[in-house]
Amino acid sequence: MKLKLSTLVAQARGGRVIRTPFLDGDDIDRRLLNDPEVRHKLAGGFPDARRVVLTLHPEHIPEVDGGVTVYRVTPHEGGPAWDAQDFAVQLKRLGLDEDGLGDLREDRGSFLIAATGKAAHQVADLTSLGGRDVDVEPVGESAGKGSKLREVVVPSMRVDVVGAKGFGVSRAYFQQGIDGGKVRLNGQPARASSEIREGDSLAADGLGRIDFKRVVNETRRGNYKVELDVHR
């Protein structure tokens, strides 16, 4: 993955817009994305998505879309109720492009599925699934609440401190998530004592993702004011 990603970055530096199929976000070495001549965007449709599409483009192109759309698929009543696994099995039977399908979530009797490319068109055109009529509605590029730039003051750069402050939860609650393996720093299981630095990404299942932007300044009391991009 490292060699491939290096090649993609080089291609984007050369003037191309590069978009991958869905990848496991934990497999992406985000340090390779810190190239001053290349911009990147990770899109999974959900703030805490495990499968993401990576788009790389030259620095002179100001913005590109993430290429991911989330669809709400609602089966009509009749027949046994489906859970997310049942729904996934039915999708697989259709022979959809699996590289174009991202995370799947169950939501109050409906199912939210992230898709890109050909698979997105295939999902959008669905009228039936597993012998049942379905309604399909595009939710948009994100099924979350979007992102918000926040400035917070923290006494240290520890993951448990910055994560709890950034998400607005207690440190004890966030620690439970770390202990349960639900918190990842740059795609790897996080430890509470690990330090977070500029450019790092902290993801927590059920809470979202924090992209650490920068240290704004150090306060007189030795604390740090930091800028975080919080995705929910």
PDB file of N, CA, C and O in Angstrom, residues 101-166:
ATOM      1  N   LEU A 101     -18.615  -0.015  -3.124  1.00  0.00           N
ATOM      2  CA  LEU A 101     -19.523   0.040  -1.981  1.00  0.00           C
ATOM      3  C   LEU A 101     -18.740   0.253  -0.697  1.00  0.00           C
ATOM      4  O   LEU A 101     -17.742  -0.425  -0.446  1.00  0.00           O
ATOM      5  N   GLY A 102     -19.196   1.195   0.099  1.00  0.00           N
ATOM      6  CA  GLY A 102     -18.529   1.492   1.357  1.00  0.00           C
ATOM      7  C   GLY A 102     -19.284   0.948   2.551  1.00  0.00           C
ATOM      8  O   GLY A 102     -19.873  -0.135   2.490  1.00  0.00           O
ATOM      9  N   ASP A 103     -19.299   1.715   3.623  1.00  0.00           N
ATOM     10  CA  ASP A 103     -19.930   1.268   4.852  1.00  0.00           C
ATOM     11  C   ASP A 103     -21.448   1.181   4.703  1.00  0.00           C
ATOM     12  O   ASP A 103     -22.066   1.923   3.933  1.00  0.00           O
ATOM     13  N   LEU A 104     -22.021   0.281   5.476  1.00  0.00           N
ATOM     14  CA  LEU A 104     -23.468   0.057   5.485  1.00  0.00           C
ATOM     15  C   LEU A 104     -23.967   0.242   6.909  1.00  0.00           C
ATOM     16  O   LEU A 104     -23.389  -0.305   7.849  1.00  0.00           O
ATOM     17  N   ARG A 105     -25.028   1.003   7.089  1.00  0.00           N
ATOM     18  CA  ARG A 105     -25.598   1.247   8.412  1.00  0.00           C
ATOM     19  C   ARG A 105     -27.105   1.013   8.375  1.00  0.00           C
ATOM     20  O   ARG A 105     -27.774   1.332   7.392  1.00  0.00           O
ATOM     21  N   GLU A 106     -27.611   0.469   9.460  1.00  0.00           N
ATOM     22  CA  GLU A 106     -29.062   0.309   9.619  1.00  0.00           C
ATOM     23  C   GLU A 106     -29.605   1.542  10.312  1.00  0.00           C
ATOM     24  O   GLU A 106     -28.995   2.065  11.253  1.00  0.00           O
ATOM     25  N   ASP A 107     -30.743   2.047   9.830  1.00  0.00           N
ATOM     26  CA  ASP A 107     -31.276   3.292  10.382  1.00  0.00           C
ATOM     27  C   ASP A 107     -32.796   3.274  10.380  1.00  0.00           C
ATOM     28  O   ASP A 107     -33.432   3.568   9.367  1.00  0.00           O
ATOM     29  N   ARG A 108     -33.386   2.869  11.496  1.00  0.00           N
ATOM     30  CA  ARG A 108     -34.831   2.936  11.708  1.00  0.00           C
ATOM     31  C   ARG A 108     -35.617   2.280  10.563  1.00  0.00           C
ATOM     32  O   ARG A 108     -36.489   2.893   9.950  1.00  0.00           O
ATOM     33  N   GLY A 109     -35.298   1.032  10.274  1.00  0.00           N
ATOM     34  CA  GLY A 109     -36.032   0.300   9.246  1.00  0.00           C
ATOM     35  C   GLY A 109     -35.521   0.509   7.841  1.00  0.00           C
ATOM     36  O   GLY A 109     -35.967  -0.173   6.911  1.00  0.00           O
ATOM     37  N   SER A 110     -34.614   1.449   7.673  1.00  0.00           N
ATOM     38  CA  SER A 110     -33.979   1.680   6.381  1.00  0.00           C
ATOM     39  C   SER A 110     -32.505   1.316   6.491  1.00  0.00           C
ATOM     40  O   SER A 110     -31.993   1.021   7.576  1.00  0.00           O
ATOM     41  N   PHE A 111     -31.805   1.382   5.351  1.00  0.00           N
ATOM     42  CA  PHE A 111     -30.382   1.078   5.335  1.00  0.00           C
ATOM     43  C   PHE A 111     -29.658   2.192   4.592  1.00  0.00           C
ATOM     44  O   PHE A 111     -30.098   2.627   3.523  1.00  0.00           O
ATOM     45  N   LEU A 112     -28.566   2.663   5.174  1.00  0.00           N
ATOM     46  CA  LEU A 112     -27.734   3.683   4.557  1.00  0.00           C
ATOM     47  C   LEU A 112     -26.495   3.003   3.989  1.00  0.00           C
ATOM     48  O   LEU A 112     -25.786   2.311   4.710  1.00  0.00           O
ATOM     49  N   ILE A 113     -26.240   3.218   2.713  1.00  0.00           N
ATOM     50  CA  ILE A 113     -25.096   2.594   2.062  1.00  0.00           C
ATOM     51  C   ILE A 113     -24.306   3.662   1.306  1.00  0.00           C
ATOM     52  O   ILE A 113     -24.880   4.458   0.561  1.00  0.00           O
ATOM     53  N   ALA A 114     -22.998   3.717   1.547  1.00  0.00           N
ATOM     54  CA  ALA A 114     -22.122   4.639   0.832  1.00  0.00           C
ATOM     55  C   ALA A 114     -21.672   3.976  -0.461  1.00  0.00           C
ATOM     56  O   ALA A 114     -21.335   2.788  -0.480  1.00  0.00           O
ATOM     57  N   ALA A 115     -21.656   4.720  -1.542  1.00  0.00           N
ATOM     58  CA  ALA A 115     -21.293   4.142  -2.830  1.00  0.00           C
ATOM     59  C   ALA A 115     -20.585   5.179  -3.685  1.00  0.00           C
ATOM     60  O   ALA A 115     -20.731   6.387  -3.498  1.00  0.00           O
ATOM     61  N   THR A 116     -19.805   4.682  -4.649  1.00  0.00           N
ATOM     62  CA  THR A 116     -19.103   5.554  -5.591  1.00  0.00           C
ATOM     63  C   THR A 116     -19.087   4.907  -6.957  1.00  0.00           C
ATOM     64  O   THR A 116     -19.296   3.694  -7.093  1.00  0.00           O
ATOM     65  N   GLY A 117     -18.844   5.716  -7.981  1.00  0.00           N
ATOM     66  CA  GLY A 117     -18.680   5.196  -9.331  1.00  0.00           C
ATOM     67  C   GLY A 117     -19.879   4.427  -9.845  1.00  0.00           C
ATOM     68  O   GLY A 117     -21.037   4.781  -9.618  1.00  0.00           O
ATOM     69  N   LYS A 118     -19.602   3.323 -10.540  1.00  0.00           N
ATOM     70  CA  LYS A 118     -20.655   2.505 -11.147  1.00  0.00           C
ATOM     71  C   LYS A 118     -21.621   1.962 -10.101  1.00  0.00           C
ATOM     72  O   LYS A 118     -22.834   1.901 -10.329  1.00  0.00           O
ATOM     73  N   ALA A 119     -21.079   1.580  -8.931  1.00  0.00           N
ATOM     74  CA  ALA A 119     -21.941   1.035  -7.880  1.00  0.00           C
ATOM     75  C   ALA A 119     -22.964   2.056  -7.412  1.00  0.00           C
ATOM     76  O   ALA A 119     -24.090   1.704  -7.055  1.00  0.00           O
ATOM     77  N   ALA A 120     -22.577   3.331  -7.391  1.00  0.00           N
ATOM     78  CA  ALA A 120     -23.514   4.377  -6.966  1.00  0.00           C
ATOM     79  C   ALA A 120     -24.709   4.442  -7.923  1.00  0.00           C
ATOM     80  O   ALA A 120     -25.863   4.566  -7.486  1.00  0.00           O
ATOM     81  N   HIS A 121     -24.441   4.347  -9.228  1.00  0.00           N
ATOM     82  CA  HIS A 121     -25.536   4.355 -10.198  1.00  0.00           C
ATOM     83  C   HIS A 121     -26.401   3.105 -10.053  1.00  0.00           C
ATOM     84  O   HIS A 121     -27.632   3.164 -10.191  1.00  0.00           O
ATOM     85  N   GLN A 122     -25.765   1.968  -9.765  1.00  0.00           N
ATOM     86  CA  GLN A 122     -26.519   0.722  -9.607  1.00  0.00           C
ATOM     87  C   GLN A 122     -27.454   0.795  -8.399  1.00  0.00           C
ATOM     88  O   GLN A 122     -28.600   0.345  -8.463  1.00  0.00           O
ATOM     89  N   VAL A 123     -26.956   1.351  -7.297  1.00  0.00           N
ATOM     90  CA  VAL A 123     -27.801   1.492  -6.105  1.00  0.00           C
ATOM     91  C   VAL A 123     -28.935   2.478  -6.376  1.00  0.00           C
ATOM     92  O   VAL A 123     -30.097   2.242  -6.003  1.00  0.00           O
ATOM     93  N   ALA A 124     -28.617   3.582  -7.029  1.00  0.00           N
ATOM     94  CA  ALA A 124     -29.632   4.602  -7.300  1.00  0.00           C
ATOM     95  C   ALA A 124     -30.768   4.063  -8.163  1.00  0.00           C
ATOM     96  O   ALA A 124     -31.910   4.516  -8.048  1.00  0.00           O
ATOM     97  N   ASP A 125     -30.463   3.081  -9.022  1.00  0.00           N
ATOM     98  CA  ASP A 125     -31.468   2.548  -9.948  1.00  0.00           C
ATOM     99  C   ASP A 125     -32.271   1.381  -9.366  1.00  0.00           C
ATOM    100  O   ASP A 125     -33.153   0.840 -10.041  1.00  0.00           O
ATOM    101  N   LEU A 126     -31.985   0.986  -8.126  1.00  0.00           N
ATOM    102  CA  LEU A 126     -32.695  -0.147  -7.539  1.00  0.00           C
ATOM    103  C   LEU A 126     -34.182   0.149  -7.370  1.00  0.00           C
ATOM    104  O   LEU A 126     -34.572   1.215  -6.902  1.00  0.00           O
ATOM    105  N   THR A 127     -34.995  -0.826  -7.747  1.00  0.00           N
ATOM    106  CA  THR A 127     -36.435  -0.744  -7.483  1.00  0.00           C
ATOM    107  C   THR A 127     -36.898  -1.936  -6.657  1.00  0.00           C
ATOM    108  O   THR A 127     -37.973  -1.905  -6.051  1.00  0.00           O
ATOM    109  N   SER A 128     -36.085  -3.006  -6.660  1.00  0.00           N
ATOM    110  CA  SER A 128     -36.411  -4.182  -5.852  1.00  0.00           C
ATOM    111  C   SER A 128     -35.127  -4.832  -5.385  1.00  0.00           C
ATOM    112  O   SER A 128     -34.069  -4.684  -6.003  1.00  0.00           O
ATOM    113  N   LEU A 129     -35.247  -5.559  -4.290  1.00  0.00           N
ATOM    114  CA  LEU A 129     -34.079  -6.225  -3.709  1.00  0.00           C
ATOM    115  C   LEU A 129     -34.572  -7.455  -2.959  1.00  0.00           C
ATOM    116  O   LEU A 129     -35.460  -7.356  -2.105  1.00  0.00           O
ATOM    117  N   GLY A 130     -34.029  -8.621  -3.286  1.00  0.00           N
ATOM    118  CA  GLY A 130     -34.432  -9.841  -2.612  1.00  0.00           C
ATOM    119  C   GLY A 130     -35.912 -10.138  -2.736  1.00  0.00           C
ATOM    120  O   GLY A 130     -36.529 -10.683  -1.812  1.00  0.00           O
ATOM    121  N   GLY A 131     -36.500  -9.761  -3.889  1.00  0.00           N
ATOM    122  CA  GLY A 131     -37.910 -10.012  -4.108  1.00  0.00           C
ATOM    123  C   GLY A 131     -38.836  -9.009  -3.451  1.00  0.00           C
ATOM    124  O   GLY A 131     -40.060  -9.176  -3.498  1.00  0.00           O
ATOM    125  N   ARG A 132     -38.269  -7.952  -2.860  1.00  0.00           N
ATOM    126  CA  ARG A 132     -39.088  -6.920  -2.208  1.00  0.00           C
ATOM    127  C   ARG A 132     -38.874  -5.583  -2.881  1.00  0.00           C
ATOM    128  O   ARG A 132     -37.748  -5.242  -3.271  1.00  0.00           O
ATOM    129  N   ASP A 133     -39.941  -4.817  -3.051  1.00  0.00           N
ATOM    130  CA  ASP A 133     -39.816  -3.472  -3.591  1.00  0.00           C
ATOM    131  C   ASP A 133     -39.058  -2.597  -2.585  1.00  0.00           C
ATOM    132  O   ASP A 133     -39.216  -2.762  -1.365  1.00  0.00           O
ATOM    133  N   VAL A 134     -38.260  -1.689  -3.118  1.00  0.00           N
ATOM    134  CA  VAL A 134     -37.519  -0.777  -2.250  1.00  0.00           C
ATOM    135  C   VAL A 134     -37.618   0.634  -2.800  1.00  0.00           C
ATOM    136  O   VAL A 134     -37.778   0.845  -4.009  1.00  0.00           O
ATOM    137  N   ASP A 135     -37.534   1.599  -1.902  1.00  0.00           N
ATOM    138  CA  ASP A 135     -37.415   3.005  -2.271  1.00  0.00           C
ATOM    139  C   ASP A 135     -35.976   3.436  -2.016  1.00  0.00           C
ATOM    140  O   ASP A 135     -35.397   3.096  -0.974  1.00  0.00           O
ATOM    141  N   VAL A 136     -35.398   4.179  -2.950  1.00  0.00           N
ATOM    142  CA  VAL A 136     -34.022   4.638  -2.830  1.00  0.00           C
ATOM    143  C   VAL A 136     -33.995   6.157  -2.879  1.00  0.00           C
ATOM    144  O   VAL A 136     -34.565   6.780  -3.776  1.00  0.00           O
ATOM    145  N   GLU A 137     -33.315   6.741  -1.901  1.00  0.00           N
ATOM    146  CA  GLU A 137     -33.218   8.198  -1.809  1.00  0.00           C
ATOM    147  C   GLU A 137     -31.764   8.589  -1.541  1.00  0.00           C
ATOM    148  O   GLU A 137     -31.157   8.092  -0.595  1.00  0.00           O
ATOM    149  N   PRO A 138     -31.184   9.446  -2.383  1.00  0.00           N
ATOM    150  CA  PRO A 138     -29.829   9.910  -2.097  1.00  0.00           C
ATOM    151  C   PRO A 138     -29.831  10.840  -0.884  1.00  0.00           C
ATOM    152  O   PRO A 138     -30.612  11.794  -0.822  1.00  0.00           O
ATOM    153  N   VAL A 139     -28.989  10.562   0.074  1.00  0.00           N
ATOM    154  CA  VAL A 139     -28.890  11.402   1.273  1.00  0.00           C
ATOM    155  C   VAL A 139     -27.921  12.544   1.023  1.00  0.00           C
ATOM    156  O   VAL A 139     -28.057  13.633   1.562  1.00  0.00           O
ATOM    157  N   GLY A 140     -26.912  12.299   0.194  1.00  0.00           N
ATOM    158  CA  GLY A 140     -25.909  13.318  -0.079  1.00  0.00           C
ATOM    159  C   GLY A 140     -24.528  12.735   0.084  1.00  0.00           C
ATOM    160  O   GLY A 140     -24.340  11.518   0.129  1.00  0.00           O
ATOM    161  N   GLU A 141     -23.522  13.610   0.168  1.00  0.00           N
ATOM    162  CA  GLU A 141     -22.139  13.148   0.293  1.00  0.00           C
ATOM    163  C   GLU A 141     -21.823  12.688   1.697  1.00  0.00           C
ATOM    164  O   GLU A 141     -20.818  12.034   1.922  1.00  0.00           O
ATOM    165  N   SER A 142     -22.652  13.048   2.665  1.00  0.00           N
ATOM    166  CA  SER A 142     -22.368  12.634   4.034  1.00  0.00           C
ATOM    167  C   SER A 142     -23.655  12.362   4.779  1.00  0.00           C
ATOM    168  O   SER A 142     -24.615  13.117   4.679  1.00  0.00           O
ATOM    169  N   ALA A 143     -23.673  11.269   5.525  1.00  0.00           N
ATOM    170  CA  ALA A 143     -24.844  10.943   6.333  1.00  0.00           C
ATOM    171  C   ALA A 143     -24.665  11.431   7.761  1.00  0.00           C
ATOM    172  O   ALA A 143     -25.471  11.151   8.627  1.00  0.00           O
ATOM    173  N   GLY A 144     -23.579  12.134   8.029  1.00  0.00           N
ATOM    174  CA  GLY A 144     -23.324  12.660   9.365  1.00  0.00           C
ATOM    175  C   GLY A 144     -23.780  14.101   9.476  1.00  0.00           C
ATOM    176  O   GLY A 144     -24.531  14.612   8.645  1.00  0.00           O
ATOM    177  N   LYS A 145     -23.305  14.770  10.481  1.00  0.00           N
ATOM    178  CA  LYS A 145     -23.710  16.148  10.725  1.00  0.00           C
ATOM    179  C   LYS A 145     -22.726  17.160  10.160  1.00  0.00           C
ATOM    180  O   LYS A 145     -22.812  18.337  10.433  1.00  0.00           O
ATOM    181  N   GLY A 146     -21.751  16.657   9.364  1.00  0.00           N
ATOM    182  CA  GLY A 146     -20.775  17.565   8.797  1.00  0.00           C
ATOM    183  C   GLY A 146     -19.616  17.805   9.737  1.00  0.00           C
ATOM    184  O   GLY A 146     -19.450  17.137  10.747  1.00  0.00           O
ATOM    185  N   SER A 147     -18.788  18.757   9.376  1.00  0.00           N
ATOM    186  CA  SER A 147     -17.607  19.043  10.188  1.00  0.00           C
ATOM    187  C   SER A 147     -17.681  20.449  10.761  1.00  0.00           C
ATOM    188  O   SER A 147     -18.378  21.319  10.236  1.00  0.00           O
ATOM    189  N   LYS A 148     -16.939  20.646  11.835  1.00  0.00           N
ATOM    190  CA  LYS A 148     -16.916  21.943  12.482  1.00  0.00           C
ATOM    191  C   LYS A 148     -15.514  22.211  13.004  1.00  0.00           C
ATOM    192  O   LYS A 148     -14.906  21.367  13.664  1.00  0.00           O
ATOM    193  N   LEU A 149     -14.997  23.375  12.652  1.00  0.00           N
ATOM    194  CA  LEU A 149     -13.671  23.771  13.123  1.00  0.00           C
ATOM    195  C   LEU A 149     -13.800  24.314  14.540  1.00  0.00           C
ATOM    196  O   LEU A 149     -14.589  25.236  14.783  1.00  0.00           O
ATOM    197  N   ARG A 150     -13.060  23.724  15.475  1.00  0.00           N
ATOM    198  CA  ARG A 150     -13.149  24.128  16.872  1.00  0.00           C
ATOM    199  C   ARG A 150     -11.774  24.476  17.419  1.00  0.00           C
ATOM    200  O   ARG A 150     -10.778  23.855  17.050  1.00  0.00           O
ATOM    201  N   GLU A 151     -11.732  25.460  18.291  1.00  0.00           N
ATOM    202  CA  GLU A 151     -10.524  25.760  19.056  1.00  0.00           C
ATOM    203  C   GLU A 151     -10.791  25.400  20.510  1.00  0.00           C
ATOM    204  O   GLU A 151     -11.780  25.861  21.098  1.00  0.00           O
ATOM    205  N   VAL A 152      -9.955  24.556  21.077  1.00  0.00           N
ATOM    206  CA  VAL A 152     -10.123  24.134  22.463  1.00  0.00           C
ATOM    207  C   VAL A 152      -8.791  24.283  23.185  1.00  0.00           C
ATOM    208  O   VAL A 152      -7.723  24.303  22.567  1.00  0.00           O
ATOM    209  N   VAL A 153      -8.867  24.370  24.493  1.00  0.00           N
ATOM    210  CA  VAL A 153      -7.668  24.468  25.320  1.00  0.00           C
ATOM    211  C   VAL A 153      -7.482  23.147  26.052  1.00  0.00           C
ATOM    212  O   VAL A 153      -8.398  22.645  26.700  1.00  0.00           O
ATOM    213  N   VAL A 154      -6.281  22.575  25.927  1.00  0.00           N
ATOM    214  CA  VAL A 154      -5.989  21.280  26.551  1.00  0.00           C
ATOM    215  C   VAL A 154      -4.683  21.381  27.329  1.00  0.00           C
ATOM    216  O   VAL A 154      -3.781  22.145  26.962  1.00  0.00           O
ATOM    217  N   PRO A 155      -4.562  20.607  28.419  1.00  0.00           N
ATOM    218  CA  PRO A 155      -3.327  20.643  29.203  1.00  0.00           C
ATOM    219  C   PRO A 155      -2.192  19.832  28.593  1.00  0.00           C
ATOM    220  O   PRO A 155      -1.031  20.000  28.969  1.00  0.00           O
ATOM    221  N   SER A 156      -2.527  18.910  27.670  1.00  0.00           N
ATOM    222  CA  SER A 156      -1.489  18.098  27.029  1.00  0.00           C
ATOM    223  C   SER A 156      -2.003  17.609  25.700  1.00  0.00           C
ATOM    224  O   SER A 156      -3.183  17.778  25.366  1.00  0.00           O
ATOM    225  N   MET A 157      -1.121  16.977  24.924  1.00  0.00           N
ATOM    226  CA  MET A 157      -1.482  16.467  23.602  1.00  0.00           C
ATOM    227  C   MET A 157      -1.840  14.977  23.637  1.00  0.00           C
ATOM    228  O   MET A 157      -1.873  14.315  22.609  1.00  0.00           O
ATOM    229  N   ARG A 158      -2.079  14.436  24.837  1.00  0.00           N
ATOM    230  CA  ARG A 158      -2.456  13.027  24.941  1.00  0.00           C
ATOM    231  C   ARG A 158      -3.757  12.763  24.194  1.00  0.00           C
ATOM    232  O   ARG A 158      -4.662  13.604  24.153  1.00  0.00           O
ATOM    233  N   VAL A 159      -3.856  11.582  23.606  1.00  0.00           N
ATOM    234  CA  VAL A 159      -5.042  11.203  22.846  1.00  0.00           C
ATOM    235  C   VAL A 159      -6.302  11.273  23.695  1.00  0.00           C
ATOM    236  O   VAL A 159      -7.352  11.772  23.254  1.00  0.00           O
ATOM    237  N   ASP A 160      -6.240  10.774  24.926  1.00  0.00           N
ATOM    238  CA  ASP A 160      -7.450  10.777  25.752  1.00  0.00           C
ATOM    239  C   ASP A 160      -7.891  12.191  26.109  1.00  0.00           C
ATOM    240  O   ASP A 160      -9.083  12.471  26.218  1.00  0.00           O
ATOM    241  N   VAL A 161      -6.939  13.093  26.258  1.00  0.00           N
ATOM    242  CA  VAL A 161      -7.263  14.480  26.613  1.00  0.00           C
ATOM    243  C   VAL A 161      -7.854  15.221  25.415  1.00  0.00           C
ATOM    244  O   VAL A 161      -8.934  15.828  25.501  1.00  0.00           O
ATOM    245  N   VAL A 162      -7.164  15.174  24.284  1.00  0.00           N
ATOM    246  CA  VAL A 162      -7.612  15.899  23.098  1.00  0.00           C
ATOM    247  C   VAL A 162      -8.913  15.298  22.557  1.00  0.00           C
ATOM    248  O   VAL A 162      -9.829  16.025  22.162  1.00  0.00           O
ATOM    249  N   GLY A 163      -9.015  13.962  22.562  1.00  0.00           N
ATOM    250  CA  GLY A 163     -10.216  13.314  22.052  1.00  0.00           C
ATOM    251  C   GLY A 163     -11.451  13.676  22.849  1.00  0.00           C
ATOM    252  O   GLY A 163     -12.497  14.022  22.291  1.00  0.00           O
ATOM    253  N   ALA A 164     -11.339  13.601  24.176  1.00  0.00           N
ATOM    254  CA  ALA A 164     -12.485  13.924  25.031  1.00  0.00           C
ATOM    255  C   ALA A 164     -12.905  15.380  24.855  1.00  0.00           C
ATOM    256  O   ALA A 164     -14.094  15.689  24.738  1.00  0.00           O
ATOM    257  N   LYS A 165     -11.925  16.271  24.795  1.00  0.00           N
ATOM    258  CA  LYS A 165     -12.227  17.702  24.659  1.00  0.00           C
ATOM    259  C   LYS A 165     -12.823  17.999  23.294  1.00  0.00           C
ATOM    260  O   LYS A 165     -13.788  18.749  23.155  1.00  0.00           O
ATOM    261  N   GLY A 166     -12.259  17.391  22.273  1.00  0.00           N
ATOM    262  CA  GLY A 166     -12.727  17.659  20.917  1.00  0.00           C
ATOM    263  C   GLY A 166     -14.139  17.171  20.666  1.00  0.00           C
ATOM    264  O   GLY A 166     -14.941  17.855  20.025  1.00  0.00           O
TER     265      GLY A 166
END
